[in-house]
Tab-separated table of C-alpha atoms and ligand atoms in Angstrom:
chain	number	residue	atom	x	y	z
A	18	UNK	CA	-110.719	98.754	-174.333
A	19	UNK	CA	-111.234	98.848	-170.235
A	20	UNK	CA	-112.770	95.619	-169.517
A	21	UNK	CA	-116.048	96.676	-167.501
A	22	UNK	CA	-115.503	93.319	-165.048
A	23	UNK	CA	-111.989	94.133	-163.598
A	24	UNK	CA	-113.300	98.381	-163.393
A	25	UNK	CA	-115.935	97.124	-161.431
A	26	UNK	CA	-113.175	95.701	-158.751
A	27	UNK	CA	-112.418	98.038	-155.771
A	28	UNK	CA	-109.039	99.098	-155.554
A	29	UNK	CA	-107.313	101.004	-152.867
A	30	UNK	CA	-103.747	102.771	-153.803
A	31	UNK	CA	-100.866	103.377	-151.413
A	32	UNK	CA	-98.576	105.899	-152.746
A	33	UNK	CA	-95.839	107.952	-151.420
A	34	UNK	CA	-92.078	108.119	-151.615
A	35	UNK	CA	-89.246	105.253	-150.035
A	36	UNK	CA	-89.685	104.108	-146.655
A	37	UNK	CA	-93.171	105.699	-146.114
A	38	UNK	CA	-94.279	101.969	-144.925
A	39	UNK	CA	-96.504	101.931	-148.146
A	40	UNK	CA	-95.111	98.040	-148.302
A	41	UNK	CA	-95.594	97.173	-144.945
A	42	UNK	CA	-99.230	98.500	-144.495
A	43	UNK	CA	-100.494	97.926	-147.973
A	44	UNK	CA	-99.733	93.753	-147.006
A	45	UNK	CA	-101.223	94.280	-144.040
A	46	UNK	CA	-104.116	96.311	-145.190
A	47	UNK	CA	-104.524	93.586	-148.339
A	48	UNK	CA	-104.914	90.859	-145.823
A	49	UNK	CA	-107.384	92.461	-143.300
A	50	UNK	CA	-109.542	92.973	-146.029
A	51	UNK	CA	-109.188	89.706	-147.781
A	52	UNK	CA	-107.792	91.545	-151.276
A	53	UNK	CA	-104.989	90.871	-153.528
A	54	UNK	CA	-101.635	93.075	-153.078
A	55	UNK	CA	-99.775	94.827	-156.064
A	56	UNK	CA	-95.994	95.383	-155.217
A	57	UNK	CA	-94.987	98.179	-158.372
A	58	UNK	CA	-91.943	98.799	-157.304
A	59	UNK	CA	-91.022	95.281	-156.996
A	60	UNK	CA	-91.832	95.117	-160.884
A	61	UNK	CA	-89.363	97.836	-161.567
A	62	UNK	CA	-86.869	96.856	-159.149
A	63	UNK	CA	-87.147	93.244	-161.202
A	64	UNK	CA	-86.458	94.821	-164.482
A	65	UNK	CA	-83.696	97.057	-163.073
A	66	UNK	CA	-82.292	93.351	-161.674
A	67	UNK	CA	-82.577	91.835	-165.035
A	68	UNK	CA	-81.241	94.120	-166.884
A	69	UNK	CA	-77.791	94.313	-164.465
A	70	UNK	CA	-77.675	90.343	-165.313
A	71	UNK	CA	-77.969	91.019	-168.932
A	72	UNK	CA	-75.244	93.971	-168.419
A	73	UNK	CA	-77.675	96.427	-170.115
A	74	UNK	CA	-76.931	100.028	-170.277
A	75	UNK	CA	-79.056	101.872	-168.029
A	76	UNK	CA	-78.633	104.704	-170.730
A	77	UNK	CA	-79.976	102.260	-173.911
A	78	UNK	CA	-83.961	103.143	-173.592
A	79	UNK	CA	-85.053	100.111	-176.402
A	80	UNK	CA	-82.796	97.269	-174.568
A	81	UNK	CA	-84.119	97.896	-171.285
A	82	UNK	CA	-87.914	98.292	-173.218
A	83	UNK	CA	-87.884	94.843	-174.716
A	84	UNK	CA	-86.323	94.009	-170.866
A	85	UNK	CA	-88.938	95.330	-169.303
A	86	UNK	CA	-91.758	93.148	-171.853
A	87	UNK	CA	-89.515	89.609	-171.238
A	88	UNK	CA	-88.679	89.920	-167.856
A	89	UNK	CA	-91.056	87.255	-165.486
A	90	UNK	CA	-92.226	88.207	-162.637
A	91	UNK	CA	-93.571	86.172	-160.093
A	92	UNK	CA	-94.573	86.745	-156.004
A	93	UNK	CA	-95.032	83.422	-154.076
A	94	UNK	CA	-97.019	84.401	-150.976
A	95	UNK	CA	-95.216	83.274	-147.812
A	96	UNK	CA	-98.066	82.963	-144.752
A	97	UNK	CA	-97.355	86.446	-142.698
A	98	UNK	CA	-93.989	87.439	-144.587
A	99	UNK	CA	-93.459	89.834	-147.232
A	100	UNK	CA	-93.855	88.066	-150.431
A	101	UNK	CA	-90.804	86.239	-152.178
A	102	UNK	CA	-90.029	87.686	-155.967
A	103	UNK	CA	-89.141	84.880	-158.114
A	104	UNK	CA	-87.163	87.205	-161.621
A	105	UNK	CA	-86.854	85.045	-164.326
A	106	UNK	CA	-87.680	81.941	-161.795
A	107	UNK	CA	-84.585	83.135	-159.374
A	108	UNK	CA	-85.511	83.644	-156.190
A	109	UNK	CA	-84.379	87.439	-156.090
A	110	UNK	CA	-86.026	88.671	-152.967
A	111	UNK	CA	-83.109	89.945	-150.733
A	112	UNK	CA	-80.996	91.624	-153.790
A	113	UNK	CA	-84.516	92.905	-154.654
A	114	UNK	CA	-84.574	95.014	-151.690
A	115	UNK	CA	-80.713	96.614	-151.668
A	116	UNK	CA	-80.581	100.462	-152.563
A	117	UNK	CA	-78.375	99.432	-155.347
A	118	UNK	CA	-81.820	97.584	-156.892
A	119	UNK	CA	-84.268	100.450	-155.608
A	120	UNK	CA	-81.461	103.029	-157.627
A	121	UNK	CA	-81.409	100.670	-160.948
A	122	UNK	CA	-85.114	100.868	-160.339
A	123	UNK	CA	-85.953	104.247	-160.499
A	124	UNK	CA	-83.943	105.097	-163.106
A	125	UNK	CA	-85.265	102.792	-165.828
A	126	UNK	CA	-88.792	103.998	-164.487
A	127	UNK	CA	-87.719	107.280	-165.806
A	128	UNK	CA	-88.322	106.028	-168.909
A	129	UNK	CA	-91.948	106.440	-170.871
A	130	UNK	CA	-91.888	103.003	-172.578
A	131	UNK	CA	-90.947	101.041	-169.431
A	132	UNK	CA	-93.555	102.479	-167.595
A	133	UNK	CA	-96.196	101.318	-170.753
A	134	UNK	CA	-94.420	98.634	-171.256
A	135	UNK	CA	-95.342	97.602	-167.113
A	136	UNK	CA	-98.743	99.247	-167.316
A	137	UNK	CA	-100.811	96.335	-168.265
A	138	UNK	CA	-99.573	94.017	-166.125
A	139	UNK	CA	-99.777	95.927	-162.928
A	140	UNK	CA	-103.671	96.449	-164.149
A	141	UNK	CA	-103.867	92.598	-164.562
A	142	UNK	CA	-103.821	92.518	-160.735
A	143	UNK	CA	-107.058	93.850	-160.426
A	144	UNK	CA	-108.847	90.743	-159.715
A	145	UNK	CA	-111.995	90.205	-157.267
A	146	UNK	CA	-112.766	90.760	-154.314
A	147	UNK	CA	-110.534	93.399	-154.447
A	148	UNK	CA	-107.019	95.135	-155.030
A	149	UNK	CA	-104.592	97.366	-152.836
A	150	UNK	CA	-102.165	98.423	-154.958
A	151	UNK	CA	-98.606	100.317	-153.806
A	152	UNK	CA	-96.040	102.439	-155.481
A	153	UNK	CA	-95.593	105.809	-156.943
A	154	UNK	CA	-98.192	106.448	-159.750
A	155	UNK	CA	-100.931	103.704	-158.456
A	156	UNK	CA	-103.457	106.789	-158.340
A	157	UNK	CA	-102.714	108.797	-160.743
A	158	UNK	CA	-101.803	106.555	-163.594
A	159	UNK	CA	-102.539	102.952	-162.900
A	160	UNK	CA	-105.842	103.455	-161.245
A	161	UNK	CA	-106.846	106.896	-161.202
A	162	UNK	CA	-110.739	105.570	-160.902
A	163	UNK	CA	-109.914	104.098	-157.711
A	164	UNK	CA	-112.315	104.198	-155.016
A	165	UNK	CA	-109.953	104.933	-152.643
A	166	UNK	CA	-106.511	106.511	-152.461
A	167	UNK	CA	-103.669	106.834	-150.099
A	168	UNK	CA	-100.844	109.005	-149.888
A	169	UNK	CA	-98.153	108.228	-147.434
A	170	UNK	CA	-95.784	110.259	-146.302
A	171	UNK	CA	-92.720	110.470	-143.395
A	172	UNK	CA	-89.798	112.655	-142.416
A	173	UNK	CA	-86.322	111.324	-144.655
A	174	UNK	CA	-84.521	110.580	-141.316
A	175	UNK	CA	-87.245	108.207	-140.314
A	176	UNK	CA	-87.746	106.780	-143.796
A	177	UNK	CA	-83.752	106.453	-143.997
A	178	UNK	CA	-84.251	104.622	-140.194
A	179	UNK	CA	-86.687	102.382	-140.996
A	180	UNK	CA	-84.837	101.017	-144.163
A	181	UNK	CA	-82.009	100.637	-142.665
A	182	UNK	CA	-83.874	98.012	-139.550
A	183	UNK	CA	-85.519	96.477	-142.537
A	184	UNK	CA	-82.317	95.854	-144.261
A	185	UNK	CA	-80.061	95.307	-141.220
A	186	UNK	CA	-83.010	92.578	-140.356
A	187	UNK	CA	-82.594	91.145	-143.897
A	188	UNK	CA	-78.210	90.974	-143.370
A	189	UNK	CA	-77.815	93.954	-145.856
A	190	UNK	CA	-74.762	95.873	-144.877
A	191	UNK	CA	-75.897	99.534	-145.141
A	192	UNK	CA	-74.884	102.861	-142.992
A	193	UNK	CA	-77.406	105.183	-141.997
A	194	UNK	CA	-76.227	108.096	-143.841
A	195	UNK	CA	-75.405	106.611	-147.268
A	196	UNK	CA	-79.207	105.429	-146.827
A	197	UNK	CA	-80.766	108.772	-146.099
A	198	UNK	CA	-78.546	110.583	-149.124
A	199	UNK	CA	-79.787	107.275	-151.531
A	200	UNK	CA	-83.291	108.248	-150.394
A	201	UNK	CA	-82.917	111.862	-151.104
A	202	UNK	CA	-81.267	111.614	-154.575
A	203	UNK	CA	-84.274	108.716	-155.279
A	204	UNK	CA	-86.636	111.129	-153.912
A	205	UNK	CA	-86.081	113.966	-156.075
A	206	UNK	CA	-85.821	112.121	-159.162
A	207	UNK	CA	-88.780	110.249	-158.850
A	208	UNK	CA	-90.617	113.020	-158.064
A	209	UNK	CA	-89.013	115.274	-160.738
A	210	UNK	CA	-89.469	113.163	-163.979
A	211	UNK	CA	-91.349	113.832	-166.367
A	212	UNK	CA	-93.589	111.039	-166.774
A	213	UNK	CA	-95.549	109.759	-163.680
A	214	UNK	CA	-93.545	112.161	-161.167
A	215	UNK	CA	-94.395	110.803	-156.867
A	216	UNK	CA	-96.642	113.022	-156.246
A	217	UNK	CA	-100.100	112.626	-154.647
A	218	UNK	CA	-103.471	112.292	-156.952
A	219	UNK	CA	-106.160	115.137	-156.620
A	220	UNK	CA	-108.462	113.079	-154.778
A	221	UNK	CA	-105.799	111.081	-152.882
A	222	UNK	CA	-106.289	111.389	-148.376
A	223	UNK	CA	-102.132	112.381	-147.086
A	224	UNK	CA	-101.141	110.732	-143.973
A	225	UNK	CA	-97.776	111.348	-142.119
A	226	UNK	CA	-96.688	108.303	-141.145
A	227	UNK	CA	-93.755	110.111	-138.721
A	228	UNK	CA	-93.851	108.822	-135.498
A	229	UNK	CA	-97.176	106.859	-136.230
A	230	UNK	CA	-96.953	103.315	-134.732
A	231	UNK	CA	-98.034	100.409	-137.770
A	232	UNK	CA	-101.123	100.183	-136.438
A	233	UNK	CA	-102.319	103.000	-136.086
A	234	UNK	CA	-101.659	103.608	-139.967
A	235	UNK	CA	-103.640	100.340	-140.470
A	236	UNK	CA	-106.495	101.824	-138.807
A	237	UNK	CA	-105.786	105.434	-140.292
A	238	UNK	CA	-105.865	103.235	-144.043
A	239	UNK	CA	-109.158	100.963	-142.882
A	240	UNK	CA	-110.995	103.946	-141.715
A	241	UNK	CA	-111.502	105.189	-145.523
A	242	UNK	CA	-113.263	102.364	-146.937
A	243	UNK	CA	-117.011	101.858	-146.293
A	244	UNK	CA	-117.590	99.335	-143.083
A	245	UNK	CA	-118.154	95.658	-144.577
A	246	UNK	CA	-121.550	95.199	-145.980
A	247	UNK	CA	-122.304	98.861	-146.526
A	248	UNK	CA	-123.426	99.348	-150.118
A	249	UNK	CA	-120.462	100.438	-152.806
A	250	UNK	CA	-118.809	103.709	-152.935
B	18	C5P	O1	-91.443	101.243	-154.044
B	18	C5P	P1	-90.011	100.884	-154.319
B	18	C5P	O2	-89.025	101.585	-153.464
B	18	C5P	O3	-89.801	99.411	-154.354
B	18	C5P	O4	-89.751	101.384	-155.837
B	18	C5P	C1	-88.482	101.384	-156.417
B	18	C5P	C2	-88.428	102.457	-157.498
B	18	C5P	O5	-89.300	102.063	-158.584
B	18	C5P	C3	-88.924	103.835	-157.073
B	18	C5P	O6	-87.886	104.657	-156.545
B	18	C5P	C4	-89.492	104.416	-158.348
B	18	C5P	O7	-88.507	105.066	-159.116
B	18	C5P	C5	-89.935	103.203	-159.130
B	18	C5P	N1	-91.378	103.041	-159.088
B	18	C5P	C6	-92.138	103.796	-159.948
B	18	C5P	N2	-93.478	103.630	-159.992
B	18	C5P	C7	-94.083	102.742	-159.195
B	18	C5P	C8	-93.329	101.978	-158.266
B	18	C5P	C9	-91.963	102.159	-158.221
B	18	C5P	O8	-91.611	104.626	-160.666
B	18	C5P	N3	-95.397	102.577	-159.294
């Protein structure tokens, strides 16, 4: 049964494909306005970790189901930084972020019962005063009654650019091109599965993020939701 208490949170998702900056402005968003942050992908990427430490079979759908249930989860908030992901209570963060993690990722979120098997606890998150929550499926399938909903978009070159600064920062050794064919080939499967496919909900506002300084995306992002005070949408 929906539990009328956490429906009656607000909750802003942040969709779009790799390297839109979904991460980077849904923190930043989340902590102008005071709200909690939902990382999804962080949750798959975290299953797709455990399961390469258990040596699962990306192919064996019930392993990586009863994976996906055990696996703990946990974000310690760092003042300013992105979050660090604790899997299992191992500080995973860096490996978290590698392609090789983001690949393992989206292919166990191919699967229908990992995605369930996720569902509640990303809904968990929804906790006053409020919730901005990123990934692929936030408004279509996690929250479709959101109040408000983002889709972010960019060109592949500059998604494949800014990963590679983020993971260049972080001491991952990557090359530009390997990054922008991993993006593709993540691309087009995560937007041509069959459950939850990337793609933006109905009533979701686009923004291309090419070009588009932080934030100015911030302000795009703010823009949507009623100024503070103003009675509920
Ligand atoms: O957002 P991020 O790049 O961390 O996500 C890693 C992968 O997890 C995505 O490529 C996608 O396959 C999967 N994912 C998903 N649904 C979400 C968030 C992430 O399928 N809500």
């Amino acid at each position: 049964m929906t539990d009328p208490v956490a429906t009656a949170v607000p909750v802003l998702t942040i969709d779009g494909p790799s390297g839109s900056g979904k991460g980077t402005i849904s923190r930043l968003v989340a902590s102008r306005l005071g709200w909690h942050y939902l990382d999804s992908g962080a949750l798959y990427r975290a299953v797709g970790i455990a399961a390469g430490w258990a040596d699962l079979d990306l192919s064996d759908a019930s392993a990586l189901v009863r994976c996906a249930f055990d696996t703990e989860v946990s974000f310690v908030d760092e003042a300013g930084e992105e979050p660090h992901v604790l899997v299992n209570g191992v500080d995973a963060t860096t490996d978290l972020r590698t392609e090789t993690a983001g690949a393992a990722a989206s292919a166990i979120a191919a699967i229908p019962e990992v995605r369930s098997a996720l569902r509640d606890r990303q809904r968990a998150f929804r906790q006053p005063p409020g919730l901005v929550a990123d990934g692929r499926d936030m408004g279509t399938i996690i929250f479709p009654d959101a109040a408000h909903k983002v889709f972010l978009t960019a060109s592949a070159e500059e998604r494949a650019e800014r990963r590679y600064k983020q993971l260049k920062e972080k001491g991952v050794s990557v090359t530009l091109d390997g990054l922008l064919r991993e993006i593709l080939a993540r691309d087009a499967r995560d937007a041509s599965r069959a459950v939850a496919p990337l793609r933006p909900a109905p009533d979701a506002v686009c923004i291309d993020t090419t070009g588009l300084p932080i934030d100015t995306v911030v302000e795009r992002v703010l823009a949507l939701l009623p100024a503070p005070g103003a009675p509920p949408v």
